[in-house]
GROMACS .gro file of C-alpha atoms in nm:
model
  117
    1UNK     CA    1   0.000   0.000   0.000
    2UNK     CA    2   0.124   0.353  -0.050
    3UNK     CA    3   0.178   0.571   0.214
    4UNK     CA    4  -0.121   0.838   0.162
    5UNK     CA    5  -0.375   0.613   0.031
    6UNK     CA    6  -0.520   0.620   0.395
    7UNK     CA    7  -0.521   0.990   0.382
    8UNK     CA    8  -0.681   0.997   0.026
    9UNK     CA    9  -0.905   0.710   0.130
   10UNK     CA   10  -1.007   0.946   0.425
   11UNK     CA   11  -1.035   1.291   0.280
   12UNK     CA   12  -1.244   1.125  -0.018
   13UNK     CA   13  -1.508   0.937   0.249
   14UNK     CA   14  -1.540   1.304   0.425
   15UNK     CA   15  -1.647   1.415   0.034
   16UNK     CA   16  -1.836   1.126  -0.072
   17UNK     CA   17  -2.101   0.854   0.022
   18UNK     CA   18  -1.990   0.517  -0.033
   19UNK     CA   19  -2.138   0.404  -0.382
   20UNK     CA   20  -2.142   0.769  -0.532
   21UNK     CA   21  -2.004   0.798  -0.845
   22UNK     CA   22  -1.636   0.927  -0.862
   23UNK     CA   23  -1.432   1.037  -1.176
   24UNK     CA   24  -1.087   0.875  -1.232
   25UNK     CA   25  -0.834   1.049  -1.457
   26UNK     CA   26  -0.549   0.904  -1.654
   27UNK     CA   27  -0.296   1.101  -1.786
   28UNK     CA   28   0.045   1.103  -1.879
   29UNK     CA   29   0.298   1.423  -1.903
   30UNK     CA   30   0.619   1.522  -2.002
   31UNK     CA   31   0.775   1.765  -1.731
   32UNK     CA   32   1.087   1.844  -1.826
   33UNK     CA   33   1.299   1.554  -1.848
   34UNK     CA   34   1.038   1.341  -1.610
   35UNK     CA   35   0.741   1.112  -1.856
   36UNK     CA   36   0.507   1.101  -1.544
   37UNK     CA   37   0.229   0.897  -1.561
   38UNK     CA   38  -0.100   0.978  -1.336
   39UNK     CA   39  -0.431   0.884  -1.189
   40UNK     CA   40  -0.610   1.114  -1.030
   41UNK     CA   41  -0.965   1.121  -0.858
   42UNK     CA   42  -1.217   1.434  -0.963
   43UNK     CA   43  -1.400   1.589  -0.675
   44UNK     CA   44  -1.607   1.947  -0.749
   45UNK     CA   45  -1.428   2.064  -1.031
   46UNK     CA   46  -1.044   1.982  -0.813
   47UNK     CA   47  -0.797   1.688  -0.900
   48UNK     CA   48  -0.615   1.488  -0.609
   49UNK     CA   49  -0.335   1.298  -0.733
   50UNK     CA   50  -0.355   0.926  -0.595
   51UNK     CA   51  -0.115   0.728  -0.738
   52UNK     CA   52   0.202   0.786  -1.029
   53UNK     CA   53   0.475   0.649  -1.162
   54UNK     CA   54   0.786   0.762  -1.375
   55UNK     CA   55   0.834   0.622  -1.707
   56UNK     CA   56   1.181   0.543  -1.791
   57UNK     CA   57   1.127   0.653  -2.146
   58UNK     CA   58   0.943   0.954  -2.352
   59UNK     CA   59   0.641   0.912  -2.547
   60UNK     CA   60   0.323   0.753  -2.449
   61UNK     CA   61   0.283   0.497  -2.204
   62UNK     CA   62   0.213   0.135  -2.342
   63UNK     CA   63  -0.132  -0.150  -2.163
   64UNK     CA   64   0.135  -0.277  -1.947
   65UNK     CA   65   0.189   0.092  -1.774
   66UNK     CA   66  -0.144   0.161  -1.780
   67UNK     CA   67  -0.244  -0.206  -1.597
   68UNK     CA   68   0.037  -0.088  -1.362
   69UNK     CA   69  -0.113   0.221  -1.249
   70UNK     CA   70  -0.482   0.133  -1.226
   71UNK     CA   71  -0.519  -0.128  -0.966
   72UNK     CA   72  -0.388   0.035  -0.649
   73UNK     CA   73  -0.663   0.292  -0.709
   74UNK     CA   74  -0.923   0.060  -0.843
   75UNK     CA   75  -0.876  -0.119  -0.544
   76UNK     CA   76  -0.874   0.183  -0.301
   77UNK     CA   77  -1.157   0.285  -0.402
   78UNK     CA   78  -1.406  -0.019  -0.452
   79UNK     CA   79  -1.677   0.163  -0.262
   80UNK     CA   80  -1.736   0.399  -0.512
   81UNK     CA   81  -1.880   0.405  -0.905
   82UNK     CA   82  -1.542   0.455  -1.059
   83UNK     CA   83  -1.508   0.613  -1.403
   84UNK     CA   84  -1.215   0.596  -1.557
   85UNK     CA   85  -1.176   0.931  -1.800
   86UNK     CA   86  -0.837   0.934  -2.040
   87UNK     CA   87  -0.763   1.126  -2.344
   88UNK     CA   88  -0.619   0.990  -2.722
   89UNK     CA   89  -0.389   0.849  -2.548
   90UNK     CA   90  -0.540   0.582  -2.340
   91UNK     CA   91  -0.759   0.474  -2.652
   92UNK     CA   92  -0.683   0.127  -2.698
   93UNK     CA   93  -0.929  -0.191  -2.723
   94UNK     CA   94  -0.708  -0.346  -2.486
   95UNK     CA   95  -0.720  -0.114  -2.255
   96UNK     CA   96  -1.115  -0.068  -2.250
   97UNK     CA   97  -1.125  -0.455  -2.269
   98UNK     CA   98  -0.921  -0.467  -1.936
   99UNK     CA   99  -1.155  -0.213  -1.763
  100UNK     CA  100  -1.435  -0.383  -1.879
  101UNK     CA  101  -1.309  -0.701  -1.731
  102UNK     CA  102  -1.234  -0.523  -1.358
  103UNK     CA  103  -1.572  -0.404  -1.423
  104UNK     CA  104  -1.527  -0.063  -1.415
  105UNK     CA  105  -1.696   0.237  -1.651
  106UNK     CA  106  -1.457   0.426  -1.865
  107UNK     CA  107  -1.472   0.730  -2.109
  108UNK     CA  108  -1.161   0.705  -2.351
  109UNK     CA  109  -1.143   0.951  -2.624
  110UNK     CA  110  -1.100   0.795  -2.964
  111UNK     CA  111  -0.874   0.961  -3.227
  112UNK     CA  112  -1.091   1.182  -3.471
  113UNK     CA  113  -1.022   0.921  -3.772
  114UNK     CA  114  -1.203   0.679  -3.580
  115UNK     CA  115  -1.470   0.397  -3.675
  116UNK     CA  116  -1.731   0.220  -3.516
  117UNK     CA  117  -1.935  -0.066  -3.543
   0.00000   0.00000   0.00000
């Protein structure tokens, strides 16, 4: 467990009822010569960073990353309606085949040549 899951765990409870619905956000940025990649939790309009990691290359992060990332705070936070939010990035039927199988919603944003069935 990470060190201030407890105090994210706690501050979140004092925001939200247990089975309330609570935005996740994936991201990934370059900061200078750090590829950081993010999850986040959405509360009224303000972002709490939960869990990160550093990527030891630049560019976009790859399903294994991502997988890496996502279960500490899917776990954390089973007591809510999680939905995960990421942009072009995070658009990959793996990825939304994964969060389908954790059974958990998700909103990925599709790149603008995209097709579906």
């Amino acid at each position: 467990m990470v060190l201030w899951f407890p105090l994210v765990k706690e501050a979140l409870s004092r925001q939200l009822k247990a089975g309330s619905q609570l935005i996740i956000a994936l991201d990934r940025t370059q900061w200078k010569e750090y590829n950081v990649l993010m999850v986040s939790a959405i509360v009224q309009k303000r972002t709490f960073p939960i869990f990160s990691t550093l990527l030891d290359k630049q560019g976009a992060s790859n399903l294994a990353e991502q997988q890496q990332v996502l279960p500490p705070v899917i776990t954390l936070l089973k007591k809510y309606k999680l939905i995960i939010i990421g942009d072009r990035e995070f658009h990959s039927i793996e990825l939304a085949q994964w969060l389908h199988r954790q059974r958990v919603s998700f909103v990925l944003r599709q790149k603008s040549n995209t097709t579906f069935r």
